[in-house]
Each structure stands twice: as structure tokens, then as C-alpha cells.
Amino acid sequence: MIIADQVYKRYRSNHGMGKWVLQDVSFTIPPKVNVGLVGRNGAGKSTLLRLIGGIDVPTRGLVERRCRVSWPMGFGGGLAASLTGRQNAKFVCRIHGHEEDLQDRLRYIEDFAEIGEAFDKPIKTYSSGMRSRLQFGLSLAFDFDVYISDEITSTGDAAFLKKAAVAFKSLTDRAGLIMASHADGTLKEFCKAGILLHEGRAYWFDSINDALTEYRKSIDR
Amino acid sequence: MRTSSLITWTVWKALFLREAVGRLSAGRAAWAWILLEPVVQVIFLIVLFGFVLQRLVSNIDMGLFVATGVLGFGLARNTAMRIKDAITANDTLLTYRQVLAVDTVLVRAGLEALLFLLSALCLFTGLGLLGYQIFPHDFLQVMSAFVALWLAGIGLGLILSVAAQLIPESGKVGGILLGPLYFVSGIMYPPSVIPPAYQSWFLLNPFVHGIETIRTGFFPQYHPISGVSMGYLLGFVMFTVCLGLALHVRFATRLVAK
């Protein structure tokens, strides 16, 4: 279960505080419910995912995680550019306390990412699709109750999309998923509920279809 | 369920390995530069100031005199400067909730100590092969002074690392201020040649106390500047380390929040 209670967020810059990105956002995500996050560019989707993932803290309000939540997979980062994919994977395994079965996890990540020799090349030589593959494999290598995806599928090729779909499907039995995406098909396929972010506010919909309809309306307006 | 101390421990181990790989693969033969940097500095200073030093410290090996200064000051400054930038450099790793800003800072300090040991070993071995008497007469005193200088670097770095995140300019100012200290820490001249009227000012610099203590531990016949006290340096260490850690606790969320 993830609870956001009156969350406000604005970013600090060298010229003082920026404008509010999120205002008075409150919702409760029940266990094992897949939620799609929709909203236009700059609506605060990544910000909200970072707050849920605990990478950033709200300016005001509270985000409570009563389960194990992954870090946002996708554009969020989490990879050191000068190190190789394998070195990054080792680091993540180590901080999650998997020193003993390190080799098994590495093999899983390498197999899943399917980036070949690039696994032993620095991250800065990767294309965005290769980064996505690695990041996706990395977070799937650990057991979380909720996985957060920030457009992880948007840069992938057809093979990766297929792989991601299988992975997401197998996840739904044991874990929840919170995903931001601009692809209606992906959202409809994997998500039950939806959150629409519009002008800093969040609106909860029990059905992703309603969320998408409302999103279309908000654009036309 | 892992305990917090176990998580911290595994994070430190993972960060240490990551930092070490990053440091040693930073460029072509990065490890060679790390080892040779103090050696080059010592040669440079002897070439530049050798003829003056010959008269100022006639009763001591010049090479060792400069080496102790370069190593002592370098340890404190490098530690402070390296860990000042630790949070920015490891920004991407703060993606993982296990990794705290203070972890990146402390791990860098540990790596700096290890690299220092290796480069000091390299320098002293070289000096030994050249026929210098490289074994200090009071080994314990030398080591404790080095440790105190390292801790002083950690204290300064802890404070600067927080300051640099809160006010980016303060990190730059801190770095600029550490530069001139090189010339007033008695590295290429014995502090005892400072005119007595200015000695009390000179002794405000905590690094002087550490470097002079190293030298008295090394050479039984060395005359340090009067007023040298390890207590002063340790007081500085206590103050800066406590203040630095307190700042990290106080601003823990600010360091993570964007």
C-alpha cells in the first residue's frame, strides 16, 4: 500500500523556489493494483514517481510506503556513466544485500538485458534503448512489492516491448505496478486504475479507460 | 529484513569498490599518477627550494623534510577536496534509497586514506633506495599525526560537502581558501624561520601542528616551531567532524531533495 497525503512539491533552483509542480496530491494505492499515470509533458509524472520511489522528498506532505517499492525504472538514472553495465549491476546487487548470489543475479540481468558485449562497456556508450533494457533487468532482479516504471518501454524496440510485456504480466501475480506512459495501448494492457495529473492536481480513476478519456478532454480544452 | 547497520555496511562496501574502480580507471594509467603525484611534488620542491633549504635545515635530510610536509599536507587537503565533491559525483546513486549522502562522503575518505598509504609507501621506498634513513625514530607519533591530519581533512570536507550543496558558491570558495594554505603550512621551509612576531598567526593553521609533529617524530634532532600542540589539531578535528556530521544530519533531506 502506498499513501500520498497532501503532497506538495516544487523544485529549488539557483534563483529561489520554482513554481509548484504538485499541489495537494492525495491518494492511496492498494496492494497489487496496477496504476497508470497520465498527463501532458511537464505535468509532474516523473516528479510524482520520484516521490513515490523515495528518491526525492515532498516540499510539504507525506508519502508513505508500506511495502517494498523499486526505484523508478526509466529516465530516472541510477547508472554511473563511466562504469560498465556489469559494474553498475554489481553495485546494485551489493547494496541490496545479494553478495552471496551475485553471480546468479548478474547472469539474470545479463540474460534479460540482451545487450551482448555492451554489458562490459561503459554506460556512456549505451543508446537510450540499451539503458532501458539494463535498467529494466536490474529492477526485475529483485523482489519488490511495487515496481515503478517511468516510460521504460518508450525507447525499446519490438523485441524488448514483447519481453517487457511478458515480464509485466508475470509481475501482476506477485506485485503491483505504477507506470507513466504516453502509449494508450501499454497503459490499457497493464493497468487497472489510473491517475491523471493536470495543472498540479492529481485525479484518481478506478478505471484506466476513464483516466485516458478525461486526459483527452483536458488536452482538447 | 536487514538491520540498518547491515545495510549501511553493504552500501559502504559497494560504494568503496565502485569508487576505487572509478578512481583507478579514470584515465590512462590513472593509478600511476596517483602513486607518482607526491613523488613529483617532492622533486619539484627540492629543485626549486633546495639551495635555500640546505642552509635552513642543515642537520636533516632535505628529501625527507620535504616529503613529510608534502605527504602530511596532501593527505589533509586531498581528503577535504575529494570528499567535498562526493555528493555531486555520486548523484545518480542517490536513486537507491539505501545510499545516503553521508555514505558517499565517508567512503571517499576511506578510499583517500588507502590511496595515501600506497603513495606514501611508494615515496618512502624510493627515498630508501636512494639511501635516505626512512625509518622514523618515533613511529607511533608519526602515524598518529598523519591520522589526525586525515581526520582534519574529513572534518573540513564534511562541512564543505554540505555547504557546497546548500550554497554552490561556498564549495568553490572553500577550495580557493585551501590553496594558499599550501604556502603557510611549512612544507618547503621549516616554520621555525618565521619571525617570532608572526608565529602566533602562523600557528592558527591547524595543519602546521600536524606536519611539525610528524617531523619531530621523524628526526630526533629537528627543532619545531615553539607552540606546536597536537591538542590544537585534535581540537580542530573534534570541532569540524562534529559540526560536519551535525550538518549532515540536520540537512539530510535537503541534500537529497532537488
PDB file of C-alpha atoms in Angstrom, chain B residues 89-203:
ATOM      1  CA  ALA B  89      29.788  12.956  -8.122  1.00  0.00           C
ATOM      2  CA  ASN B  90      27.533  10.205  -6.764  1.00  0.00           C
ATOM      3  CA  ASP B  91      24.284  11.989  -7.525  1.00  0.00           C
ATOM      4  CA  THR B  92      22.963   9.170  -9.713  1.00  0.00           C
ATOM      5  CA  LEU B  93      23.468   6.619  -6.926  1.00  0.00           C
ATOM      6  CA  LEU B  94      21.184   8.526  -4.570  1.00  0.00           C
ATOM      7  CA  THR B  95      18.466   6.956  -6.767  1.00  0.00           C
ATOM      8  CA  TYR B  96      18.729   4.000  -4.430  1.00  0.00           C
ATOM      9  CA  ARG B  97      17.146   4.697  -1.064  1.00  0.00           C
ATOM     10  CA  GLN B  98      19.854   2.698   0.713  1.00  0.00           C
ATOM     11  CA  VAL B  99      22.543   5.194  -0.260  1.00  0.00           C
ATOM     12  CA  LEU B 100      22.714   8.323   1.904  1.00  0.00           C
ATOM     13  CA  ALA B 101      24.661  11.448   1.042  1.00  0.00           C
ATOM     14  CA  VAL B 102      26.912  10.988   4.073  1.00  0.00           C
ATOM     15  CA  ASP B 103      27.817   7.453   2.916  1.00  0.00           C
ATOM     16  CA  THR B 104      29.371   8.749  -0.291  1.00  0.00           C
ATOM     17  CA  VAL B 105      31.404  11.273   1.724  1.00  0.00           C
ATOM     18  CA  LEU B 106      32.725   8.828   4.322  1.00  0.00           C
ATOM     19  CA  VAL B 107      33.557   6.151   1.750  1.00  0.00           C
ATOM     20  CA  ARG B 108      35.616   8.625  -0.263  1.00  0.00           C
ATOM     21  CA  ALA B 109      37.540   9.488   2.898  1.00  0.00           C
ATOM     22  CA  GLY B 110      38.347   5.811   3.397  1.00  0.00           C
ATOM     23  CA  LEU B 111      39.494   5.381  -0.192  1.00  0.00           C
ATOM     24  CA  GLU B 112      41.628   8.513   0.095  1.00  0.00           C
ATOM     25  CA  ALA B 113      43.372   7.020   3.141  1.00  0.00           C
ATOM     26  CA  LEU B 114      44.118   3.797   1.278  1.00  0.00           C
ATOM     27  CA  LEU B 115      45.489   5.613  -1.765  1.00  0.00           C
ATOM     28  CA  PHE B 116      47.566   7.777   0.568  1.00  0.00           C
ATOM     29  CA  LEU B 117      49.099   4.722   2.215  1.00  0.00           C
ATOM     30  CA  LEU B 118      50.054   3.326  -1.189  1.00  0.00           C
ATOM     31  CA  SER B 119      51.561   6.562  -2.468  1.00  0.00           C
ATOM     32  CA  ALA B 120      53.430   7.178   0.810  1.00  0.00           C
ATOM     33  CA  LEU B 121      54.791   3.645   0.645  1.00  0.00           C
ATOM     34  CA  CYS B 122      55.912   4.286  -2.915  1.00  0.00           C
ATOM     35  CA  LEU B 123      57.607   7.576  -1.998  1.00  0.00           C
ATOM     36  CA  PHE B 124      59.397   6.223   1.070  1.00  0.00           C
ATOM     37  CA  THR B 125      60.549   3.127  -0.761  1.00  0.00           C
ATOM     38  CA  GLY B 126      62.028   5.381  -3.418  1.00  0.00           C
ATOM     39  CA  LEU B 127      63.752   7.566  -0.851  1.00  0.00           C
ATOM     40  CA  GLY B 128      65.011   4.450   0.932  1.00  0.00           C
ATOM     41  CA  LEU B 129      66.539   3.123  -2.269  1.00  0.00           C
ATOM     42  CA  LEU B 130      68.288   6.472  -2.704  1.00  0.00           C
ATOM     43  CA  GLY B 131      69.960   5.893   0.660  1.00  0.00           C
ATOM     44  CA  TYR B 132      67.818   8.074   2.920  1.00  0.00           C
ATOM     45  CA  GLN B 133      67.212   6.990   6.509  1.00  0.00           C
ATOM     46  CA  ILE B 134      63.460   6.441   6.076  1.00  0.00           C
ATOM     47  CA  PHE B 135      62.578   4.875   9.436  1.00  0.00           C
ATOM     48  CA  PRO B 136      61.205   7.409  11.921  1.00  0.00           C
ATOM     49  CA  HIS B 137      62.560   7.297  15.467  1.00  0.00           C
ATOM     50  CA  ASP B 138      59.036   7.581  16.886  1.00  0.00           C
ATOM     51  CA  PHE B 139      56.796   5.650  14.513  1.00  0.00           C
ATOM     52  CA  LEU B 140      53.680   5.943  16.667  1.00  0.00           C
ATOM     53  CA  GLN B 141      53.912   9.729  16.859  1.00  0.00           C
ATOM     54  CA  VAL B 142      54.286   9.986  13.083  1.00  0.00           C
ATOM     55  CA  MET B 143      51.315   7.720  12.434  1.00  0.00           C
ATOM     56  CA  SER B 144      49.037   9.462  14.935  1.00  0.00           C
ATOM     57  CA  ALA B 145      49.883  12.850  13.421  1.00  0.00           C
ATOM     58  CA  PHE B 146      49.022  11.520   9.944  1.00  0.00           C
ATOM     59  CA  VAL B 147      45.739  10.125  11.256  1.00  0.00           C
ATOM     60  CA  ALA B 148      44.922  13.461  12.891  1.00  0.00           C
ATOM     61  CA  LEU B 149      45.619  15.297   9.615  1.00  0.00           C
ATOM     62  CA  TRP B 150      43.392  12.826   7.779  1.00  0.00           C
ATOM     63  CA  LEU B 151      40.597  13.419  10.291  1.00  0.00           C
ATOM     64  CA  ALA B 152      41.052  17.177   9.915  1.00  0.00           C
ATOM     65  CA  GLY B 153      40.577  16.712   6.175  1.00  0.00           C
ATOM     66  CA  ILE B 154      37.424  14.676   6.817  1.00  0.00           C
ATOM     67  CA  GLY B 155      36.057  17.345   9.160  1.00  0.00           C
ATOM     68  CA  LEU B 156      36.646  20.134   6.659  1.00  0.00           C
ATOM     69  CA  GLY B 157      35.325  18.007   3.802  1.00  0.00           C
ATOM     70  CA  LEU B 158      32.151  17.077   5.706  1.00  0.00           C
ATOM     71  CA  ILE B 159      31.360  20.740   6.275  1.00  0.00           C
ATOM     72  CA  LEU B 160      32.270  21.770   2.722  1.00  0.00           C
ATOM     73  CA  SER B 161      30.250  18.917   1.191  1.00  0.00           C
ATOM     74  CA  VAL B 162      27.068  20.142   2.873  1.00  0.00           C
ATOM     75  CA  ALA B 163      27.898  23.797   2.221  1.00  0.00           C
ATOM     76  CA  ALA B 164      28.553  23.105  -1.463  1.00  0.00           C
ATOM     77  CA  GLN B 165      25.097  21.542  -1.815  1.00  0.00           C
ATOM     78  CA  LEU B 166      23.246  24.294   0.036  1.00  0.00           C
ATOM     79  CA  ILE B 167      25.165  27.240  -1.467  1.00  0.00           C
ATOM     80  CA  PRO B 168      27.096  26.073  -4.566  1.00  0.00           C
ATOM     81  CA  GLU B 169      29.463  29.065  -4.393  1.00  0.00           C
ATOM     82  CA  SER B 170      30.679  28.145  -0.916  1.00  0.00           C
ATOM     83  CA  GLY B 171      32.241  24.964  -2.266  1.00  0.00           C
ATOM     84  CA  LYS B 172      34.303  26.994  -4.707  1.00  0.00           C
ATOM     85  CA  VAL B 173      35.333  29.488  -2.005  1.00  0.00           C
ATOM     86  CA  GLY B 174      36.365  26.627   0.278  1.00  0.00           C
ATOM     87  CA  GLY B 175      38.537  25.204  -2.470  1.00  0.00           C
ATOM     88  CA  ILE B 176      40.155  28.557  -3.165  1.00  0.00           C
ATOM     89  CA  LEU B 177      40.951  29.053   0.535  1.00  0.00           C
ATOM     90  CA  LEU B 178      42.588  25.639   0.815  1.00  0.00           C
ATOM     91  CA  GLY B 179      45.031  26.537  -1.978  1.00  0.00           C
ATOM     92  CA  PRO B 180      47.093  29.263  -0.252  1.00  0.00           C
ATOM     93  CA  LEU B 181      47.333  27.117   2.894  1.00  0.00           C
ATOM     94  CA  TYR B 182      49.948  25.168   0.945  1.00  0.00           C
ATOM     95  CA  PHE B 183      52.340  28.089   1.314  1.00  0.00           C
ATOM     96  CA  VAL B 184      51.706  28.786   5.006  1.00  0.00           C
ATOM     97  CA  SER B 185      51.922  25.205   6.254  1.00  0.00           C
ATOM     98  CA  GLY B 186      55.702  24.979   6.334  1.00  0.00           C
ATOM     99  CA  ILE B 187      56.076  22.429   3.578  1.00  0.00           C
ATOM    100  CA  MET B 188      59.100  23.790   1.734  1.00  0.00           C
ATOM    101  CA  TYR B 189      60.628  25.666   4.689  1.00  0.00           C
ATOM    102  CA  PRO B 190      60.882  24.973   8.432  1.00  0.00           C
ATOM    103  CA  PRO B 191      58.264  27.018  10.300  1.00  0.00           C
ATOM    104  CA  SER B 192      60.872  27.995  12.897  1.00  0.00           C
ATOM    105  CA  VAL B 193      62.270  30.560  10.415  1.00  0.00           C
ATOM    106  CA  ILE B 194      59.046  32.586  10.664  1.00  0.00           C
ATOM    107  CA  PRO B 195      59.760  35.827  12.585  1.00  0.00           C
ATOM    108  CA  PRO B 196      58.533  35.454  16.189  1.00  0.00           C
ATOM    109  CA  ALA B 197      56.127  38.363  15.796  1.00  0.00           C
ATOM    110  CA  TYR B 198      54.107  36.409  13.255  1.00  0.00           C
ATOM    111  CA  GLN B 199      54.415  32.940  14.748  1.00  0.00           C
ATOM    112  CA  SER B 200      51.166  33.153  16.712  1.00  0.00           C
ATOM    113  CA  TRP B 201      49.321  33.900  13.465  1.00  0.00           C
ATOM    114  CA  PHE B 202      51.140  31.136  11.679  1.00  0.00           C
ATOM    115  CA  LEU B 203      50.164  28.652  14.364  1.00  0.00           C
TER     116      LEU B 203
END
